[in-house]
Tab-separated table of C-alpha atoms and ligand atoms in Angstrom:
chain	number	residue	atom	x	y	z
A	19	MET	CA	-17.194	-13.795	9.327
A	20	ASN	CA	-14.890	-14.461	12.215
A	21	ASP	CA	-11.893	-14.956	9.960
A	22	LEU	CA	-12.702	-11.799	8.086
A	23	ARG	CA	-12.806	-9.733	11.268
A	24	THR	CA	-9.499	-11.168	12.405
A	25	THR	CA	-7.853	-10.284	9.113
A	26	ILE	CA	-9.177	-6.760	9.157
A	27	ALA	CA	-8.236	-6.202	12.767
A	28	TYR	CA	-4.754	-7.490	12.111
A	29	PHE	CA	-4.194	-5.129	9.198
A	30	ALA	CA	-5.216	-2.267	11.412
A	31	GLY	CA	-3.352	-3.431	14.489
A	32	PRO	CA	-0.982	-0.971	16.074
A	33	ALA	CA	1.642	-3.554	17.004
A	34	GLN	CA	3.460	-3.472	13.679
A	35	LYS	CA	6.731	-4.696	15.085
A	36	ALA	CA	5.288	-7.230	17.464
A	37	TYR	CA	6.717	-10.123	15.495
A	38	ASN	CA	9.923	-11.937	16.183
A	39	SER	CA	12.732	-10.206	14.381
A	40	GLY	CA	14.236	-13.528	13.299
A	41	MET	CA	12.991	-16.597	11.451
A	42	ARG	CA	14.646	-19.902	10.603
A	43	GLN	CA	13.659	-20.898	7.093
A	44	SER	CA	13.374	-24.564	8.127
A	45	LYS	CA	10.404	-23.455	10.265
A	46	LEU	CA	8.791	-21.061	7.754
A	47	PHE	CA	5.632	-22.797	6.556
A	48	SER	CA	5.546	-21.088	3.162
A	49	LYS	CA	7.548	-22.766	0.418
A	50	THR	CA	8.748	-21.437	-2.900
A	51	ARG	CA	7.567	-23.044	-6.109
A	52	ARG	CA	8.777	-23.215	-9.692
A	53	GLU	CA	5.499	-22.377	-11.413
A	54	ALA	CA	2.706	-19.943	-10.702
A	55	PRO	CA	-0.896	-21.127	-11.294
A	56	SER	CA	-1.521	-21.280	-15.052
A	57	ASP	CA	-4.499	-18.903	-14.825
A	58	GLU	CA	-2.428	-16.131	-13.200
A	59	VAL	CA	-1.307	-13.691	-15.869
A	60	ALA	CA	0.044	-10.788	-13.796
A	61	LYS	CA	3.795	-10.733	-13.245
A	62	ASN	CA	3.392	-9.354	-9.711
A	63	ALA	CA	1.073	-12.157	-8.574
A	64	GLN	CA	3.076	-14.843	-10.395
A	65	LEU	CA	6.266	-13.886	-8.564
A	66	LEU	CA	4.593	-13.286	-5.187
A	67	ILE	CA	2.910	-16.706	-5.400
A	68	ARG	CA	6.108	-18.459	-6.486
A	69	ALA	CA	8.015	-16.854	-3.612
A	70	GLY	CA	5.310	-17.863	-1.094
A	71	TYR	CA	4.309	-14.293	-0.218
A	72	ILE	CA	0.664	-14.664	-1.207
A	73	HIS	CA	-1.891	-17.365	-1.955
A	74	LYS	CA	-4.375	-17.056	-4.761
A	75	GLU	CA	-7.792	-17.935	-3.426
A	76	MET	CA	-9.851	-17.034	-6.533
A	77	ALA	CA	-9.489	-14.642	-9.466
A	78	GLY	CA	-8.669	-11.240	-7.971
A	79	VAL	CA	-8.736	-12.589	-4.400
A	80	TYR	CA	-5.498	-13.164	-2.503
A	81	SER	CA	-4.346	-14.116	0.996
A	82	TYR	CA	-1.168	-12.696	2.500
A	83	LEU	CA	1.227	-15.292	3.898
A	84	PRO	CA	3.844	-14.377	6.552
A	85	LEU	CA	6.427	-12.898	4.145
A	86	GLY	CA	3.730	-11.031	2.234
A	87	LEU	CA	2.161	-9.658	5.393
A	88	ARG	CA	5.507	-8.410	6.727
A	89	THR	CA	6.138	-6.649	3.416
A	90	LEU	CA	2.638	-5.165	3.391
A	91	ASN	CA	3.023	-3.983	6.979
A	92	ASN	CA	6.312	-2.276	6.080
A	93	ILE	CA	4.518	-0.411	3.307
A	94	ALA	CA	1.769	0.539	5.760
A	95	ALA	CA	4.339	1.692	8.333
A	96	ILE	CA	5.863	4.181	5.867
A	97	ILE	CA	2.413	5.574	5.104
A	98	ARG	CA	1.355	5.636	8.760
A	99	ALA	CA	4.438	7.628	9.786
A	100	GLU	CA	3.626	10.298	7.191
A	101	MET	CA	-0.054	10.416	8.176
A	102	ASN	CA	0.874	10.856	11.838
A	103	ALA	CA	3.351	13.588	10.928
A	104	LEU	CA	0.461	15.479	9.293
A	105	GLY	CA	-1.435	15.275	12.569
A	106	GLY	CA	-3.644	12.478	11.249
A	107	GLN	CA	-5.561	10.543	13.910
A	108	GLU	CA	-5.872	6.834	13.214
A	109	LEU	CA	-9.209	5.115	13.638
A	110	PHE	CA	-10.717	1.888	12.382
A	111	MET	CA	-14.196	1.781	10.890
A	112	THR	CA	-16.432	-1.198	10.276
A	113	ALA	CA	-16.543	-2.794	6.841
A	114	LEU	CA	-20.327	-3.325	7.157
A	115	GLN	CA	-22.187	-0.387	5.710
A	116	ASP	CA	-25.517	1.144	6.703
A	117	LYS	CA	-27.794	1.452	3.670
A	118	GLU	CA	-29.522	4.453	5.249
A	119	VAL	CA	-26.520	6.786	5.257
A	120	TRP	CA	-25.455	5.811	1.729
A	121	SER	CA	-28.988	6.349	0.429
A	122	ARG	CA	-28.910	9.907	1.720
A	123	THR	CA	-25.948	10.717	-0.566
A	124	ASP	CA	-27.400	8.644	-3.411
A	125	ARG	CA	-24.493	6.206	-3.507
A	126	TRP	CA	-26.344	3.034	-2.453
A	127	ASP	CA	-28.270	2.227	-5.622
A	128	ASP	CA	-26.495	-0.287	-7.910
A	129	GLU	CA	-27.343	1.973	-10.836
A	130	LYS	CA	-25.228	4.705	-9.241
A	131	VAL	CA	-22.396	2.545	-7.855
A	132	ASP	CA	-22.106	-0.872	-9.494
A	133	ILE	CA	-19.231	-2.429	-7.545
A	134	TRP	CA	-20.926	-3.059	-4.187
A	135	PHE	CA	-20.911	-6.484	-2.571
A	136	LYS	CA	-24.263	-6.525	-0.808
A	137	THR	CA	-25.963	-8.966	1.483
A	138	SER	CA	-28.828	-8.986	3.956
A	139	PHE	CA	-29.189	-9.383	7.695
A	140	LYS	CA	-31.137	-12.359	9.099
A	141	SER	CA	-33.056	-9.823	11.115
A	142	GLY	CA	-34.045	-8.020	7.916
A	143	GLY	CA	-32.523	-5.156	5.959
A	144	GLU	CA	-29.541	-4.888	3.662
A	145	THR	CA	-25.879	-4.146	4.231
A	146	GLY	CA	-22.903	-3.675	1.922
A	147	LEU	CA	-19.179	-4.292	2.302
A	148	ALA	CA	-17.216	-1.019	2.398
A	149	ILE	CA	-16.089	0.400	-0.935
A	150	THR	CA	-14.845	3.659	0.664
A	151	HIS	CA	-15.774	5.547	3.879
A	152	GLU	CA	-16.862	9.155	3.252
A	153	GLU	CA	-20.443	8.565	4.408
A	154	PRO	CA	-19.873	6.718	7.689
A	155	LEU	CA	-17.019	9.023	8.761
A	156	THR	CA	-18.981	12.179	7.970
A	157	ARG	CA	-21.761	10.853	10.181
A	158	ILE	CA	-19.298	9.992	12.963
A	159	MET	CA	-17.836	13.498	12.776
A	160	SER	CA	-21.288	15.055	13.053
A	161	GLU	CA	-21.426	13.621	16.583
A	162	HIS	CA	-18.025	15.060	17.553
A	163	VAL	CA	-17.484	18.292	15.636
A	164	SER	CA	-19.655	21.263	16.482
A	165	SER	CA	-17.491	24.375	16.801
A	166	TYR	CA	-14.787	26.156	14.802
A	167	ARG	CA	-12.512	25.182	17.699
A	168	ASP	CA	-12.880	21.513	16.698
A	169	LEU	CA	-11.420	22.092	13.214
A	170	PRO	CA	-9.412	21.175	11.246
A	171	VAL	CA	-9.464	17.393	11.784
A	172	LEU	CA	-7.546	14.761	9.828
A	173	ALA	CA	-8.640	11.169	10.408
A	174	TYR	CA	-7.381	8.061	8.660
A	175	GLN	CA	-7.461	4.285	8.726
A	176	PHE	CA	-5.990	1.189	7.145
A	177	GLN	CA	-9.022	-0.812	6.188
A	178	THR	CA	-10.109	-3.614	3.918
A	179	LYS	CA	-12.222	-2.451	1.006
A	180	PHE	CA	-14.400	-4.681	-1.150
A	181	ARG	CA	-15.187	-3.912	-4.749
A	182	ASN	CA	-16.783	-6.228	-7.277
A	183	GLU	CA	-14.152	-5.427	-9.920
A	184	LEU	CA	-14.740	-6.907	-13.346
A	185	ARG	CA	-11.128	-7.039	-14.487
A	186	ALA	CA	-8.777	-9.463	-12.734
A	187	LYS	CA	-5.648	-9.494	-14.851
A	188	SER	CA	-3.550	-7.208	-12.681
A	189	GLY	CA	-2.880	-9.509	-9.730
A	190	VAL	CA	-2.750	-7.737	-6.369
A	191	MET	CA	-2.884	-4.371	-8.141
A	192	ARG	CA	-6.629	-4.896	-8.616
A	193	GLY	CA	-8.123	-7.033	-5.902
A	194	LYS	CA	-11.794	-7.593	-5.203
A	195	GLU	CA	-10.728	-7.265	-1.577
A	196	PHE	CA	-7.815	-4.942	-0.902
A	197	LEU	CA	-6.211	-2.813	1.748
A	198	MET	CA	-6.668	0.947	1.543
A	199	LYS	CA	-5.257	3.770	3.572
A	200	ASP	CA	-7.981	6.350	3.495
A	201	LEU	CA	-7.517	9.781	5.022
A	202	TYR	CA	-10.321	12.326	5.301
A	203	SER	CA	-9.911	16.005	6.147
A	204	PHE	CA	-12.452	18.335	7.707
A	205	ALA	CA	-11.850	22.079	7.511
A	206	LYS	CA	-13.631	25.340	8.308
A	207	ASN	CA	-13.398	26.863	4.850
A	208	ASP	CA	-11.781	26.560	1.420
A	209	GLU	CA	-8.628	28.317	2.528
A	210	GLU	CA	-8.027	25.959	5.449
A	211	HIS	CA	-8.903	23.004	3.243
A	212	LYS	CA	-6.406	24.051	0.563
A	213	ALA	CA	-3.596	24.266	3.123
A	214	VAL	CA	-4.349	20.744	4.377
A	215	TYR	CA	-4.680	19.408	0.834
A	216	SER	CA	-1.326	20.742	-0.214
A	217	LYS	CA	0.376	19.244	2.848
A	218	VAL	CA	-1.124	15.830	2.082
A	219	ARG	CA	0.057	16.176	-1.515
A	220	ASP	CA	3.631	16.710	-0.280
A	221	ALA	CA	3.355	13.768	2.125
A	222	TYR	CA	2.253	11.533	-0.759
A	223	LYS	CA	5.324	12.534	-2.758
A	224	ARG	CA	7.569	11.588	0.174
A	225	ILE	CA	5.764	8.252	0.581
A	226	PHE	CA	6.288	7.205	-3.041
A	227	ALA	CA	9.909	8.342	-2.952
A	228	LYS	CA	10.550	6.188	0.137
A	229	MET	CA	8.989	3.222	-1.668
A	230	GLY	CA	11.561	3.520	-4.421
A	231	ILE	CA	9.028	4.531	-7.114
A	232	GLY	CA	9.232	8.326	-6.758
A	233	ASP	CA	10.979	8.972	-10.066
A	234	LYS	CA	8.284	7.041	-11.966
A	235	THR	CA	5.285	8.505	-10.152
A	236	PHE	CA	3.542	11.583	-11.566
A	237	VAL	CA	0.915	13.896	-10.140
A	238	THR	CA	-1.816	13.492	-12.751
A	239	PHE	CA	-4.814	15.762	-13.241
A	240	ALA	CA	-8.063	13.842	-13.329
A	241	SER	CA	-11.691	14.864	-13.419
A	242	GLY	CA	-13.944	15.284	-10.441
A	243	GLY	CA	-12.124	17.722	-8.191
A	244	LEU	CA	-13.683	20.787	-6.726
A	245	PHE	CA	-11.089	23.487	-7.259
A	246	SER	CA	-10.117	24.232	-10.838
A	247	GLN	CA	-12.321	21.201	-11.664
A	248	PHE	CA	-9.588	18.643	-11.164
A	249	SER	CA	-8.694	15.943	-8.703
A	250	GLU	CA	-5.165	14.611	-8.624
A	251	GLU	CA	-4.059	11.043	-9.091
A	252	PHE	CA	-0.599	9.721	-8.369
A	253	GLN	CA	0.174	7.569	-11.387
A	254	THR	CA	3.198	5.273	-11.621
A	255	LEU	CA	4.508	4.467	-15.087
A	256	SER	CA	4.313	0.731	-15.785
A	257	ASP	CA	3.610	-1.407	-18.824
A	258	ALA	CA	1.337	-3.434	-16.568
A	259	GLY	CA	-0.803	-0.361	-15.879
A	260	GLU	CA	-4.418	-0.196	-17.046
A	261	ASP	CA	-4.510	3.598	-17.372
A	262	VAL	CA	-3.149	5.826	-20.131
A	263	ILE	CA	-1.708	9.190	-19.115
A	264	TYR	CA	-0.009	12.052	-20.951
A	265	VAL	CA	3.225	13.049	-19.273
A	266	ASP	CA	5.211	16.273	-19.160
A	267	GLU	CA	8.557	14.858	-17.957
A	268	GLU	CA	10.069	18.268	-17.338
A	269	LYS	CA	7.241	19.608	-15.170
A	270	LYS	CA	6.775	16.195	-13.533
A	271	LEU	CA	3.040	16.473	-14.240
A	272	ALA	CA	0.564	14.496	-16.283
A	273	VAL	CA	-3.099	14.440	-17.279
A	274	ASN	CA	-5.292	11.378	-17.618
A	275	LYS	CA	-7.498	10.519	-20.599
A	276	GLU	CA	-10.569	12.370	-19.341
A	277	VAL	CA	-8.630	15.591	-18.944
A	278	TYR	CA	-6.684	15.353	-22.232
A	279	THR	CA	-8.600	18.039	-24.152
A	280	ASP	CA	-7.327	21.276	-25.710
A	281	GLU	CA	-9.424	23.326	-23.323
A	282	ASN	CA	-8.115	21.597	-20.182
A	283	LEU	CA	-4.510	21.611	-21.345
A	284	ALA	CA	-4.715	25.351	-21.937
A	285	LYS	CA	-6.163	25.794	-18.448
A	286	LEU	CA	-3.311	23.775	-16.945
A	287	GLY	CA	-0.603	25.450	-18.996
A	288	LEU	CA	0.440	22.163	-20.594
A	289	SER	CA	1.274	21.726	-24.271
A	290	LYS	CA	0.403	18.722	-26.454
A	291	ASP	CA	3.807	19.038	-28.161
A	292	VAL	CA	5.721	17.887	-25.095
A	293	LEU	CA	3.233	15.370	-23.664
A	294	THR	CA	4.036	11.697	-24.194
A	295	GLU	CA	1.440	8.931	-23.972
A	296	GLN	CA	2.362	6.302	-21.365
A	297	LYS	CA	0.795	3.373	-19.546
A	298	ALA	CA	0.440	3.839	-15.808
A	299	ILE	CA	-1.246	2.571	-12.657
A	300	GLU	CA	-2.930	4.784	-10.082
A	301	VAL	CA	-1.273	4.351	-6.680
A	302	GLY	CA	-3.004	7.225	-4.910
A	303	ASN	CA	-5.724	9.796	-5.339
A	304	ILE	CA	-6.399	13.100	-3.581
A	305	PHE	CA	-9.766	14.763	-3.772
A	306	SER	CA	-11.387	18.013	-2.696
A	307	LEU	CA	-14.946	17.164	-1.765
A	308	GLY	CA	-16.152	20.640	-0.829
A	309	THR	CA	-19.360	20.512	1.210
A	310	ARG	CA	-21.045	17.774	-0.804
A	311	PHE	CA	-21.082	15.166	1.971
A	312	SER	CA	-21.244	17.546	4.912
A	313	SER	CA	-24.317	19.301	3.472
A	314	GLN	CA	-26.113	16.069	2.669
A	315	LEU	CA	-25.325	14.448	6.019
A	316	GLY	CA	-25.637	17.504	8.245
A	317	LEU	CA	-22.017	17.970	9.314
A	318	THR	CA	-21.974	21.632	10.314
A	319	TYR	CA	-20.077	23.754	12.827
A	320	THR	CA	-20.631	27.075	14.546
A	321	THR	CA	-18.357	29.893	13.414
A	322	GLU	CA	-16.783	32.532	15.679
A	323	THR	CA	-19.718	34.809	14.975
A	324	GLY	CA	-22.261	32.116	15.789
A	325	ALA	CA	-23.274	31.220	12.235
A	326	LYS	CA	-23.743	27.593	11.132
A	327	GLU	CA	-21.593	26.439	8.203
A	328	PRO	CA	-21.057	23.071	6.505
A	329	VAL	CA	-17.585	21.548	6.973
A	330	VAL	CA	-15.254	21.526	3.909
A	331	MET	CA	-13.926	18.027	3.233
A	332	GLY	CA	-11.198	16.191	1.341
A	333	SER	CA	-10.429	12.499	0.839
A	334	TYR	CA	-7.071	10.922	0.124
A	335	GLY	CA	-6.520	7.248	-0.759
A	336	ILE	CA	-3.507	4.988	-1.192
A	337	GLY	CA	-3.632	1.253	-1.876
A	338	PRO	CA	-0.898	-0.595	0.065
A	339	THR	CA	-1.735	-3.937	-1.563
A	340	ARG	CA	-1.678	-2.287	-4.988
A	341	LEU	CA	1.677	-0.711	-4.105
A	342	LEU	CA	3.070	-4.124	-3.227
A	343	GLY	CA	2.205	-5.217	-6.759
A	344	VAL	CA	3.523	-2.037	-8.383
A	345	ILE	CA	6.871	-2.365	-6.606
A	346	VAL	CA	7.175	-5.935	-7.901
A	347	GLU	CA	6.271	-4.866	-11.438
A	348	LEU	CA	8.895	-2.114	-11.395
A	349	LEU	CA	11.796	-3.594	-9.469
A	350	ALA	CA	11.742	-7.398	-9.893
A	351	ASP	CA	14.327	-8.905	-12.258
A	352	GLU	CA	14.669	-12.217	-14.111
A	353	LYS	CA	15.766	-13.979	-10.902
A	354	GLY	CA	12.847	-12.858	-8.784
A	355	LEU	CA	11.629	-10.224	-6.348
A	356	VAL	CA	13.780	-7.205	-5.414
A	357	TRP	CA	12.648	-5.142	-2.403
A	358	PRO	CA	13.656	-1.604	-1.509
A	359	GLU	CA	15.384	-1.465	1.866
A	360	HIS	CA	12.455	-0.186	3.971
A	361	ILE	CA	9.973	-2.626	2.474
A	362	SER	CA	11.940	-5.882	2.462
A	363	PRO	CA	10.266	-8.436	4.795
A	364	TYR	CA	13.657	-8.931	6.472
A	365	GLU	CA	16.755	-6.746	6.393
A	366	TYR	CA	19.087	-9.715	5.904
A	367	HIS	CA	18.952	-13.235	4.531
A	368	ILE	CA	21.636	-15.467	6.039
A	369	VAL	CA	22.558	-18.360	3.770
A	370	SER	CA	24.884	-21.089	5.051
A	371	VAL	CA	26.530	-22.956	2.173
A	372	ASN	CA	26.534	-26.447	3.698
A	373	GLN	CA	25.995	-28.478	6.855
A	374	ASP	CA	29.649	-28.696	7.963
A	375	GLU	CA	29.759	-28.378	11.728
A	376	ASP	CA	31.889	-25.211	11.881
A	377	ILE	CA	29.833	-23.471	9.197
A	378	VAL	CA	26.568	-24.279	10.967
A	379	LYS	CA	28.075	-23.071	14.252
A	380	THR	CA	29.232	-19.764	12.737
A	381	ALA	CA	25.897	-19.168	11.000
A	382	ASP	CA	23.900	-20.087	14.132
A	383	GLU	CA	25.932	-17.675	16.255
A	384	LEU	CA	25.626	-14.836	13.765
A	385	TYR	CA	21.855	-15.394	13.543
A	386	ASP	CA	21.415	-15.496	17.329
A	387	ASP	CA	23.469	-12.310	17.774
A	388	MET	CA	21.496	-10.447	15.127
A	389	VAL	CA	18.122	-11.529	16.541
A	390	ARG	CA	19.210	-10.541	20.055
A	391	ASN	CA	19.950	-7.064	18.697
A	392	GLY	CA	16.544	-6.786	17.084
A	393	ILE	CA	17.824	-7.018	13.510
A	394	GLU	CA	15.252	-8.528	11.178
A	395	VAL	CA	16.803	-11.602	9.643
A	396	LEU	CA	15.686	-14.738	7.807
A	397	TYR	CA	18.148	-17.619	8.176
A	398	ASP	CA	18.274	-20.347	5.551
A	399	ASP	CA	19.352	-23.220	7.803
A	400	ARG	CA	17.815	-25.943	5.624
A	401	GLN	CA	19.676	-29.051	4.506
A	402	VAL	CA	19.591	-28.316	0.792
A	403	SER	CA	22.306	-27.463	-1.734
A	404	ALA	CA	23.947	-24.032	-1.801
A	405	GLY	CA	22.780	-23.645	-5.409
A	406	GLN	CA	19.149	-24.153	-4.427
A	407	LYS	CA	19.503	-21.756	-1.478
A	408	PHE	CA	20.971	-19.001	-3.637
A	409	ALA	CA	18.306	-19.390	-6.318
A	410	GLU	CA	15.534	-19.235	-3.721
A	411	SER	CA	17.203	-16.312	-1.974
A	412	ASP	CA	17.152	-14.431	-5.285
A	413	LEU	CA	13.466	-15.274	-5.700
A	414	LEU	CA	12.584	-14.004	-2.182
A	415	GLY	CA	14.325	-10.710	-2.893
A	416	ILE	CA	15.425	-9.755	0.631
A	417	THR	CA	17.619	-6.651	0.381
A	418	ARG	CA	20.906	-8.141	1.580
A	419	ARG	CA	22.200	-11.696	1.638
A	420	ILE	CA	24.922	-12.798	4.077
A	421	VAL	CA	26.843	-15.811	2.865
A	422	VAL	CA	28.357	-18.068	5.524
A	423	GLY	CA	31.033	-20.287	3.972
A	424	ARG	CA	34.530	-21.469	4.740
A	425	ASP	CA	35.954	-17.949	4.401
A	426	ALA	CA	33.611	-16.567	7.023
A	427	VAL	CA	34.561	-19.298	9.480
A	428	ALA	CA	38.256	-18.564	8.977
A	429	THR	CA	38.158	-14.753	9.008
A	430	ASP	CA	34.941	-13.799	10.825
A	431	MET	CA	34.308	-11.489	7.858
A	432	PHE	CA	31.083	-12.071	5.936
A	433	GLU	CA	30.240	-11.648	2.274
A	434	VAL	CA	27.187	-9.403	1.988
A	435	VAL	CA	25.465	-9.371	-1.404
A	436	ASP	CA	23.134	-6.525	-2.376
A	437	ARG	CA	20.096	-8.112	-4.069
A	438	ALA	CA	19.376	-5.165	-6.373
A	439	THR	CA	22.886	-4.521	-7.695
A	440	GLY	CA	24.717	-7.778	-6.973
A	441	ALA	CA	27.487	-5.723	-5.324
A	442	ILE	CA	29.503	-7.696	-2.788
A	443	THR	CA	31.081	-6.234	0.351
A	444	LYS	CA	32.998	-7.917	3.159
A	445	VAL	CA	31.625	-6.987	6.538
A	446	ALA	CA	32.899	-7.810	10.020
A	447	ARG	CA	30.627	-9.651	12.443
A	448	ALA	CA	30.572	-6.742	14.896
A	449	GLU	CA	29.190	-4.455	12.242
A	450	LEU	CA	26.450	-6.892	11.226
A	451	THR	CA	25.235	-7.499	14.745
A	452	ARG	CA	25.053	-3.964	16.071
B	8	LIG	P1	-8.852	2.521	-10.333
B	8	LIG	O1	-9.268	3.603	-11.279
B	8	LIG	O2	-7.496	1.986	-10.612
B	8	LIG	O3	-9.900	1.468	-10.199
B	8	LIG	P2	-9.976	4.013	-8.196
B	8	LIG	O4	-10.113	5.358	-8.807
B	8	LIG	O5	-11.159	3.137	-8.151
B	8	LIG	O6	-8.764	3.226	-8.900
B	8	LIG	P3	-9.861	5.036	-5.499
B	8	LIG	O7	-11.306	4.791	-5.310
B	8	LIG	O8	-9.369	6.426	-5.609
B	8	LIG	O9	-9.341	4.167	-6.740
B	8	LIG	O10	-9.077	4.279	-4.329
B	8	LIG	C1	-7.933	4.806	-3.686
B	8	LIG	C2	-6.719	3.904	-3.908
B	8	LIG	O11	-7.006	2.558	-3.604
B	8	LIG	C3	-6.263	3.877	-5.362
B	8	LIG	O12	-5.418	4.960	-5.622
B	8	LIG	C4	-5.512	2.563	-5.416
B	8	LIG	O13	-4.185	2.726	-4.917
B	8	LIG	C5	-6.280	1.688	-4.462
B	8	LIG	N1	-7.218	0.779	-5.157
B	8	LIG	C6	-8.388	1.115	-5.761
B	8	LIG	N2	-8.986	0.021	-6.268
B	8	LIG	C7	-8.176	-1.033	-5.968
B	8	LIG	C8	-8.247	-2.431	-6.193
B	8	LIG	N3	-9.293	-2.982	-6.822
B	8	LIG	N4	-7.233	-3.220	-5.735
B	8	LIG	C9	-6.194	-2.687	-5.069
B	8	LIG	N5	-6.071	-1.366	-4.823
B	8	LIG	C10	-7.040	-0.546	-5.251
B	9	LIG	MG1	-11.707	1.530	-9.245
């Protein structure tokens, strides 16, 4: 239990950039490997394991090693910035769930929700590991929200969720334990709710664009929403996806399988003639909840005229660990991982080509200067061949590689190789260290 709490607290910790900006690879405990475990079928997990980003504990259960955690935290930082810009207030709820509150909304029974991990207390009574957090947060809000002056409220967290998922062929895209950013909105009425909802929708679009998957991610109508009967999923096209969606490329919209009926398409103004069937993976989901939870759990407020009304709610999820996997599926190449700039675990990967004294001295100095200036840099200072270093550097996928060879010593100009494109530029030391 202790370890679990530490992991959860760390994910949620505010001190995102509290690490050292630099790391010598000779000290990095994680090593790369040639082969992924034979039982791992997902490309994302195979590559992340080979590169030493994650460890596979069991089917569908992964640990995040230092490089993986840095990458995950960069993904979380992009999301957090957008949530804060919306006026979202970050909190951190317990993973242990109270049977009582979930019974009141009829979501405790295994016949209603079949993915719970449940256990019992020594002192008696059951508990379950969090699958989502509508119930506990609605109850929390009922102790803090009482007047129209208290609304609207947006509250969010980064929290570990546990779901007893049956399928485990998608690597980190479908974990039994995974990180979720879950935002919940509380509004006075439908009109206020709709305004919040549409702002979150826009924020989600910006988030996926910043992650480098914007052009492949489609707002997709799904069942279960409150207004016009639909909720909206953000679906990213990928052959590794488990969902099938029908895409209107021009309108940048799609519908999922449940919604793909003549009646719904007519309602949405979409035409079967232009829709193409594609495989996709859900990276986010936004939901109007209406007053379902607030009515059942007694979350009401007093209006300006003194009447009591239930609060109108929404919930909005994104899976950072799933996103990590999706980005690998979409961007990795035959040599290994390829990270978008803002997600790469380090900004630069310094590779010295051999152990000659002047080369080591030049590389050491460059590394020290960059670290002093807060630039995030991994330095391959190991005594192995240049060929091995380059191959491993490709596998790790850090955005830019700085090669320190004889040329650099002579000219103080460094070859910088872009991992995604292979483009090479010559850059002066002063520019790299500022
Ligand atoms: P799916 O249909 O793919 O199982 P879901 O509808 O169960 O997804 P939500 O309950 O809406 O997903 O959860 C919000 C977000 O959390 C999802 O959009 C996804 O990004 C992420 N997520 C859900 N389940 C998992 C999982 N098992 N592993 C990793 N991320 C997940
Ligand atoms: Mg699910």
